[in-house]
Amino acid sequence: MKRLLRSGKVFVAVAASAVLAFQAGAPASAEDVRARSAPPIDFQLPFTCGQQWRLDTWAHAPALDMVREPDQVGTEGAVLVAAADGVVNMSFSHANAGNVIQINHGGGYFTTHLHLQSRSVGVGTTVTQGQTIGRVGKTGPTSNGHPHLHFELGYDANGNGEASWGTSTAERVRPWFDGVEYGQSNGRTWRNVARDCGGTPPTSCSGVNLDFSAYATIRSGSSGDLVKAAQCRLKDSGNDPGALDGAFGPNVQTATRGFQADVGLGVDGIIGAKTWTALLSHGSTPTLQSGSSGADVSRLQRALTAALGSTVGIDGSFGPETEQAVRTYQSSRALGADGIAGPATWGALQDGK
């Protein structure tokens, strides 16, 4: 399958390569394993610092095709680096996918890279984050002769020591780079994505107030600080609302609909309690309990305030009030009420429950 992109005056054919079956008999998808939870590994975009890339799902979400910005100039031959520390699990030439490298990052997570111009690491090689592993190319007939990186994050759901790739039933999950989720659905594009070389996950919410005693329903025509808070969280989720101007216009409505579709909520373009809960909790899912502190605790407190419809003090400190709020939430959602925010509690919040 090919799509034609127009970038300035340049027309290029982009291959939706992973739609084609590279492998037969792949096990069931692992998307349900890590559907909306950030992996416990700080993956970074697998390219050189300072470069900007365009990411597309085409018709093979959550897999991504990546080309250089602007105008895709410099894609072919671009240096490819390891997205995180790991050990090379596969390095070979495939009849359809061309040069392929798969890296085992531990914890069941694997990254797979297709259509490479060259491979500079072999099976068993230990690599560190940012280490060169090859160069981007257009090898293999399913590249359709168009230079790009086809990238998949996989989770070894069946425990066989690798992650299947290249098919809709493969063990691939949504990629996260620098704390931001991508690959949520087909037909999505992210522009000017760059690797965070400073080591701190980027956020669109710096300087934006996210802490409110209540998160009222907002919709088209709404305005103010609550809208601005929603805008920055939508942007962090990979749904671009346009300028962070505090005005709920068409772009915000479209971004809201995209987010609702991503997390499985009713798509109405209105940010009510369920959408607020999912939006405010979006991100990593660390286990938090009495004594925990920091930005993740604040994120939990905001989400609980939205979910419960009552104020939870947002101070970044997991004290008795937060523990009780977690227990109340868990009891009301038929979860084990232990007062600890673990994967099940985060999962329910991120589903908007």
Short mmCIF file of C-alpha atoms in Angstrom, two decimals:
data_model
loop_
_atom_site.label_atom_id
_atom_site.label_comp_id
_atom_site.label_asym_id
_atom_site.label_seq_id
_atom_site.Cartn_x
_atom_site.Cartn_y
_atom_site.Cartn_z
CA MET A 1 0.00 0.00 0.00
CA LYS A 2 1.31 3.47 -0.83
CA ARG A 3 0.24 6.93 0.17
CA LEU A 4 1.33 10.16 -1.47
CA LEU A 5 2.54 12.91 0.81
CA ARG A 6 3.01 16.47 -0.25
CA SER A 7 5.73 18.38 1.55
CA GLY A 8 6.23 21.78 -0.04
CA LYS A 9 6.76 20.91 -3.70
CA VAL A 10 8.07 17.45 -3.03
CA PHE A 11 5.89 14.40 -3.58
CA VAL A 12 7.04 11.11 -2.09
CA ALA A 13 5.53 7.65 -1.89
CA VAL A 14 5.40 6.32 1.64
CA ALA A 15 5.03 2.62 2.23
CA ALA A 16 2.65 1.38 4.86
CA SER A 17 5.03 -1.51 5.11
CA ALA A 18 3.85 -3.38 8.15
CA VAL A 19 0.42 -3.98 6.66
CA LEU A 20 2.07 -6.78 4.72
CA ALA A 21 2.69 -10.07 6.45
CA PHE A 22 6.38 -10.48 7.13
CA GLN A 23 5.88 -13.50 9.32
CA ALA A 24 3.45 -16.37 9.42
CA GLY A 25 1.81 -17.77 12.49
CA ALA A 26 2.53 -14.81 14.79
CA PRO A 27 1.06 -15.14 18.28
CA ALA A 28 -1.82 -13.03 19.52
CA SER A 29 -1.26 -9.31 19.97
CA ALA A 30 0.16 -8.05 23.26
CA GLU A 31 -1.69 -4.74 22.93
CA ASP A 32 -3.95 -5.71 25.82
CA VAL A 33 -0.85 -6.31 27.98
CA ARG A 34 0.41 -2.74 27.86
CA ALA A 35 -2.44 -0.93 26.11
CA ARG A 36 -2.22 2.37 27.95
CA SER A 37 0.57 1.89 30.46
CA ALA A 38 4.01 3.37 29.93
CA PRO A 39 6.73 0.71 29.90
CA PRO A 40 9.13 0.73 32.87
CA ILE A 41 11.96 1.68 30.49
CA ASP A 42 12.87 5.22 29.42
CA PHE A 43 12.84 4.71 25.65
CA GLN A 44 14.14 7.61 23.57
CA LEU A 45 13.61 8.33 19.89
CA PRO A 46 16.25 6.19 18.12
CA PHE A 47 18.03 9.01 16.31
CA THR A 48 20.78 11.58 16.81
CA CYS A 49 20.19 14.48 19.19
CA GLY A 50 18.76 17.58 17.55
CA GLN A 51 17.14 15.85 14.56
CA GLN A 52 13.40 16.15 13.99
CA TRP A 53 11.35 13.28 12.62
CA ARG A 54 7.84 12.67 11.36
CA LEU A 55 6.05 9.61 12.79
CA ASP A 56 3.08 7.96 11.02
CA THR A 57 0.95 4.94 11.87
CA TRP A 58 -0.71 4.77 8.43
CA ALA A 59 -2.84 1.59 8.61
CA HIS A 60 -0.56 -0.42 10.92
CA ALA A 61 -0.90 1.13 14.39
CA PRO A 62 0.77 0.84 16.83
CA ALA A 63 3.79 0.39 14.52
CA LEU A 64 5.39 3.60 13.26
CA ASP A 65 7.05 4.67 10.01
CA MET A 66 9.60 7.46 10.53
CA VAL A 67 11.10 10.00 8.10
CA ARG A 68 13.26 13.10 8.62
CA GLU A 69 11.83 16.59 8.86
CA PRO A 70 11.63 18.82 6.90
CA ASP A 71 10.73 17.33 3.52
CA GLN A 72 12.18 13.92 4.46
CA VAL A 73 15.63 15.07 3.34
CA GLY A 74 18.38 13.08 5.03
CA THR A 75 16.26 10.06 5.90
CA GLU A 76 18.30 7.59 3.86
CA GLY A 77 21.55 6.85 5.63
CA ALA A 78 20.54 8.57 8.88
CA VAL A 79 22.24 7.12 11.95
CA LEU A 80 20.01 4.74 13.93
CA VAL A 81 20.69 4.39 17.66
CA ALA A 82 19.42 2.12 20.41
CA ALA A 83 16.29 3.51 22.05
CA ALA A 84 17.37 2.03 25.39
CA ASP A 85 20.00 -0.30 26.85
CA GLY A 86 19.70 -3.92 25.80
CA VAL A 87 21.09 -6.95 24.00
CA VAL A 88 20.69 -7.55 20.26
CA ASN A 89 18.23 -10.40 19.79
CA MET A 90 18.04 -10.45 15.97
CA SER A 91 20.25 -9.01 13.22
CA PHE A 92 19.61 -10.40 9.76
CA SER A 93 18.38 -9.74 6.24
CA HIS A 94 14.71 -10.62 5.70
CA ALA A 95 13.25 -11.43 2.28
CA ASN A 96 10.50 -8.81 2.61
CA ALA A 97 11.56 -6.46 5.41
CA GLY A 98 15.20 -6.07 4.37
CA ASN A 99 17.79 -5.52 7.08
CA VAL A 100 16.24 -6.10 10.50
CA ILE A 101 17.51 -5.53 14.04
CA GLN A 102 15.63 -6.50 17.20
CA ILE A 103 16.88 -5.55 20.67
CA ASN A 104 15.86 -7.17 23.96
CA HIS A 105 15.56 -4.41 26.58
CA GLY A 106 14.52 -6.65 29.45
CA GLY A 107 11.21 -6.92 31.24
CA GLY A 108 9.66 -8.48 28.14
CA TYR A 109 10.19 -5.40 25.94
CA PHE A 110 11.79 -5.48 22.48
CA THR A 111 12.34 -2.88 19.77
CA THR A 112 12.36 -3.99 16.12
CA HIS A 113 13.78 -1.91 13.25
CA LEU A 114 13.08 -2.70 9.57
CA HIS A 115 14.36 -1.69 6.10
CA LEU A 116 17.81 -0.66 7.35
CA GLN A 117 20.51 0.40 4.94
CA SER A 118 23.10 -1.28 7.13
CA ARG A 119 23.48 -3.09 10.45
CA SER A 120 26.46 -2.42 12.72
CA VAL A 121 25.62 -4.84 15.55
CA GLY A 122 25.19 -8.59 15.65
CA VAL A 123 23.20 -11.01 17.77
CA GLY A 124 24.41 -11.03 21.36
CA THR A 125 25.89 -7.52 21.24
CA THR A 126 25.23 -5.47 24.38
CA VAL A 127 24.17 -1.94 23.46
CA THR A 128 23.61 1.22 25.47
CA GLN A 129 21.00 3.90 24.89
CA GLY A 130 22.15 6.21 22.10
CA GLN A 131 24.71 3.75 20.68
CA THR A 132 24.76 3.48 16.88
CA ILE A 133 23.26 0.20 15.68
CA GLY A 134 22.84 0.88 11.95
CA ARG A 135 21.54 3.31 9.35
CA VAL A 136 18.06 4.01 7.99
CA GLY A 137 17.39 2.71 4.49
CA LYS A 138 14.89 1.21 2.07
CA THR A 139 15.89 -2.45 1.91
CA GLY A 140 13.29 -5.14 1.33
CA PRO A 141 10.43 -4.98 -1.18
CA THR A 142 7.88 -3.90 1.44
CA SER A 143 9.72 -0.59 1.78
CA ASN A 144 8.40 0.16 -1.73
CA GLY A 145 11.76 1.75 -2.40
CA HIS A 146 11.04 4.61 0.00
CA PRO A 147 13.65 5.36 2.69
CA HIS A 148 12.14 5.20 6.18
CA LEU A 149 12.46 3.42 9.49
CA HIS A 150 9.66 1.02 10.32
CA PHE A 151 9.71 0.78 14.13
CA GLU A 152 7.85 -1.53 16.48
CA LEU A 153 7.87 -1.80 20.26
CA GLY A 154 7.00 -5.34 21.23
CA TYR A 155 6.11 -7.16 24.42
CA ASP A 156 6.89 -10.87 24.72
CA ALA A 157 3.42 -11.98 25.79
CA ASN A 158 4.01 -15.69 25.20
CA GLY A 159 7.40 -15.80 26.93
CA ASN A 160 9.36 -17.31 24.05
CA GLY A 161 12.26 -14.86 24.36
CA GLU A 162 11.41 -12.60 21.43
CA ALA A 163 8.62 -10.32 20.21
CA SER A 164 6.88 -11.19 16.96
CA TRP A 165 6.59 -8.33 14.48
CA GLY A 166 5.30 -7.25 11.09
CA THR A 167 1.66 -8.37 11.28
CA SER A 168 -1.55 -7.10 12.81
CA THR A 169 -1.48 -10.05 15.22
CA ALA A 170 2.13 -9.51 16.30
CA GLU A 171 3.16 -8.81 19.89
CA ARG A 172 3.54 -5.10 19.28
CA VAL A 173 2.40 -2.39 21.67
CA ARG A 174 2.21 1.39 21.62
CA PRO A 175 5.66 3.01 21.61
CA TRP A 176 6.67 5.60 24.19
CA PHE A 177 9.55 8.01 23.64
CA ASP A 178 10.76 10.36 26.36
CA GLY A 179 7.60 9.73 28.38
CA VAL A 180 5.18 10.47 25.51
CA GLU A 181 2.91 7.83 23.98
CA TYR A 182 2.59 7.31 20.22
CA GLY A 183 0.90 4.86 17.86
CA GLN A 184 -2.55 5.03 19.44
CA SER A 185 -4.56 4.51 16.24
CA ASN A 186 -4.35 4.29 12.46
CA GLY A 187 -4.01 7.40 10.35
CA ARG A 188 -2.12 9.40 12.97
CA THR A 189 0.84 11.72 12.33
CA TRP A 190 3.25 13.40 14.73
CA ARG A 191 5.42 16.18 13.30
CA ASN A 192 8.83 17.48 14.36
CA VAL A 193 9.47 14.85 17.03
CA ALA A 194 12.97 15.06 18.47
CA ARG A 195 14.95 12.98 20.92
CA ASP A 196 15.15 14.47 24.41
CA CYS A 197 18.88 14.64 25.01
CA GLY A 198 18.60 16.43 28.33
CA GLY A 199 17.31 13.36 30.13
CA THR A 200 14.09 15.00 31.36
CA PRO A 201 10.83 13.91 29.74
CA PRO A 202 9.38 16.86 27.83
CA THR A 203 5.99 18.23 28.76
CA SER A 204 3.65 20.75 27.22
CA CYS A 205 2.41 21.74 30.69
CA SER A 206 5.41 23.68 31.99
CA GLY A 207 4.06 26.91 33.45
CA VAL A 208 0.43 25.77 33.08
CA ASN A 209 -1.67 25.35 36.22
CA LEU A 210 -3.05 21.82 36.44
CA ASP A 211 -4.17 21.87 40.07
CA PHE A 212 -7.85 22.58 40.67
CA SER A 213 -10.25 21.71 43.47
CA ALA A 214 -12.69 20.42 40.85
CA TYR A 215 -12.55 19.61 37.14
CA ALA A 216 -15.78 20.89 35.65
CA THR A 217 -17.10 19.75 32.29
CA ILE A 218 -15.75 21.84 29.43
CA ARG A 219 -16.83 21.85 25.80
CA SER A 220 -16.79 23.87 22.61
CA GLY A 221 -17.04 27.54 23.57
CA SER A 222 -15.53 27.10 27.05
CA SER A 223 -12.51 29.20 27.98
CA GLY A 224 -10.11 29.81 30.84
CA ASP A 225 -7.45 28.03 32.86
CA LEU A 226 -9.24 24.67 32.90
CA VAL A 227 -9.27 24.66 29.11
CA LYS A 228 -5.57 25.50 29.03
CA ALA A 229 -4.89 22.61 31.42
CA ALA A 230 -6.82 20.27 29.14
CA GLN A 231 -4.96 21.58 26.10
CA CYS A 232 -1.53 20.83 27.52
CA ARG A 233 -2.56 17.36 28.69
CA LEU A 234 -4.07 16.62 25.27
CA LYS A 235 -0.81 17.67 23.65
CA ASP A 236 1.19 15.46 26.02
CA SER A 237 -1.05 12.54 25.04
CA GLY A 238 -0.14 12.98 21.36
CA ASN A 239 -3.37 14.76 20.38
CA ASP A 240 -2.47 18.27 19.22
CA PRO A 241 -5.05 20.90 20.29
CA GLY A 242 -3.19 23.79 18.69
CA ALA A 243 -2.13 26.84 20.69
CA LEU A 244 -2.38 26.64 24.48
CA ASP A 245 -4.65 29.69 24.58
CA GLY A 246 -7.40 28.60 26.96
CA ALA A 247 -10.05 28.64 24.22
CA PHE A 248 -12.03 25.46 23.50
CA GLY A 249 -12.29 25.70 19.72
CA PRO A 250 -12.46 23.19 16.85
CA ASN A 251 -8.84 22.04 17.28
CA VAL A 252 -9.41 21.23 20.95
CA GLN A 253 -12.61 19.40 20.12
CA THR A 254 -10.84 17.32 17.47
CA ALA A 255 -7.97 16.54 19.85
CA THR A 256 -10.46 15.54 22.55
CA ARG A 257 -12.23 13.19 20.16
CA GLY A 258 -8.90 11.66 19.22
CA PHE A 259 -7.96 11.10 22.86
CA GLN A 260 -11.37 9.62 23.68
CA ALA A 261 -11.02 7.19 20.79
CA ASP A 262 -7.50 6.27 21.91
CA VAL A 263 -8.58 5.27 25.42
CA GLY A 264 -11.91 3.70 24.49
CA LEU A 265 -14.29 6.36 25.81
CA GLY A 266 -17.44 7.60 24.14
CA VAL A 267 -16.35 10.04 21.45
CA ASP A 268 -18.28 13.28 21.93
CA GLY A 269 -15.56 15.95 22.04
CA ILE A 270 -16.66 17.03 25.53
CA ILE A 271 -14.31 16.80 28.51
CA GLY A 272 -16.40 15.51 31.39
CA ALA A 273 -15.48 13.47 34.46
CA LYS A 274 -14.42 10.32 32.59
CA THR A 275 -12.31 12.15 30.03
CA TRP A 276 -10.75 14.35 32.73
CA THR A 277 -9.87 11.24 34.74
CA ALA A 278 -8.18 9.55 31.79
CA LEU A 279 -6.49 12.76 30.65
CA LEU A 280 -5.11 13.74 34.05
CA SER A 281 -3.82 10.22 34.79
CA HIS A 282 -2.25 9.71 31.35
CA GLY A 283 1.42 8.74 31.54
CA SER A 284 3.58 6.25 33.38
CA THR A 285 2.14 3.92 36.00
CA PRO A 286 4.54 3.70 38.95
CA THR A 287 3.36 2.00 42.13
CA LEU A 288 2.62 4.73 44.67
CA GLN A 289 1.82 4.32 48.34
CA SER A 290 2.06 6.04 51.70
CA GLY A 291 5.33 7.95 51.80
CA SER A 292 5.66 8.38 48.02
CA SER A 293 6.16 11.89 46.71
CA GLY A 294 6.74 13.83 43.52
CA ALA A 295 5.09 14.69 40.22
CA ASP A 296 3.50 11.26 39.78
CA VAL A 297 1.71 11.62 43.12
CA SER A 298 0.36 15.00 42.01
CA ARG A 299 -0.84 13.41 38.77
CA LEU A 300 -2.59 10.69 40.79
CA GLN A 301 -4.19 13.28 43.08
CA ARG A 302 -5.56 15.26 40.14
CA ALA A 303 -7.02 12.14 38.55
CA LEU A 304 -8.65 11.08 41.81
CA THR A 305 -10.17 14.54 42.22
CA ALA A 306 -11.75 14.21 38.78
CA ALA A 307 -12.83 10.59 39.25
CA LEU A 308 -14.34 10.99 42.71
CA GLY A 309 -15.86 14.42 42.13
CA SER A 310 -14.42 15.63 45.42
CA THR A 311 -11.27 17.53 46.22
CA VAL A 312 -8.10 15.59 46.97
CA GLY A 313 -5.28 17.82 48.16
CA ILE A 314 -2.78 18.15 45.30
CA ASP A 315 0.58 18.55 47.00
CA GLY A 316 2.70 15.73 45.58
CA SER A 317 2.80 13.95 48.93
CA PHE A 318 1.12 10.55 49.43
CA GLY A 319 -0.26 11.02 52.93
CA PRO A 320 -3.37 9.77 54.78
CA GLU A 321 -5.78 11.86 52.68
CA THR A 322 -4.45 10.47 49.41
CA GLU A 323 -4.39 6.93 50.78
CA GLN A 324 -8.04 7.23 51.80
CA ALA A 325 -8.94 8.66 48.39
CA VAL A 326 -7.24 5.71 46.70
CA ARG A 327 -9.16 3.27 48.92
CA THR A 328 -12.43 5.05 48.19
CA TYR A 329 -11.75 4.95 44.47
CA GLN A 330 -10.73 1.28 44.56
CA SER A 331 -13.85 0.28 46.50
CA SER A 332 -16.14 2.17 44.13
CA ARG A 333 -14.54 0.49 41.11
CA ALA A 334 -14.53 -3.05 42.53
CA LEU A 335 -10.75 -3.07 42.92
CA GLY A 336 -8.83 -4.45 45.87
CA ALA A 337 -8.99 -1.59 48.39
CA ASP A 338 -5.42 -1.60 49.70
CA GLY A 339 -4.73 2.13 49.40
CA ILE A 340 -1.82 1.49 47.01
CA ALA A 341 -1.93 2.88 43.48
CA GLY A 342 -0.60 -0.02 41.43
CA PRO A 343 -1.15 -1.16 37.83
CA ALA A 344 -4.84 -2.04 38.29
CA THR A 345 -5.66 1.32 39.86
CA TRP A 346 -3.72 3.27 37.26
CA GLY A 347 -5.31 1.18 34.51
CA ALA A 348 -8.81 1.98 35.73
CA LEU A 349 -7.99 5.70 35.96
CA GLN A 350 -6.46 5.74 32.50
CA ASP A 351 -9.58 4.03 31.15
CA GLY A 352 -11.61 6.91 32.57
CA LYS A 353 -13.39 4.81 35.16
#
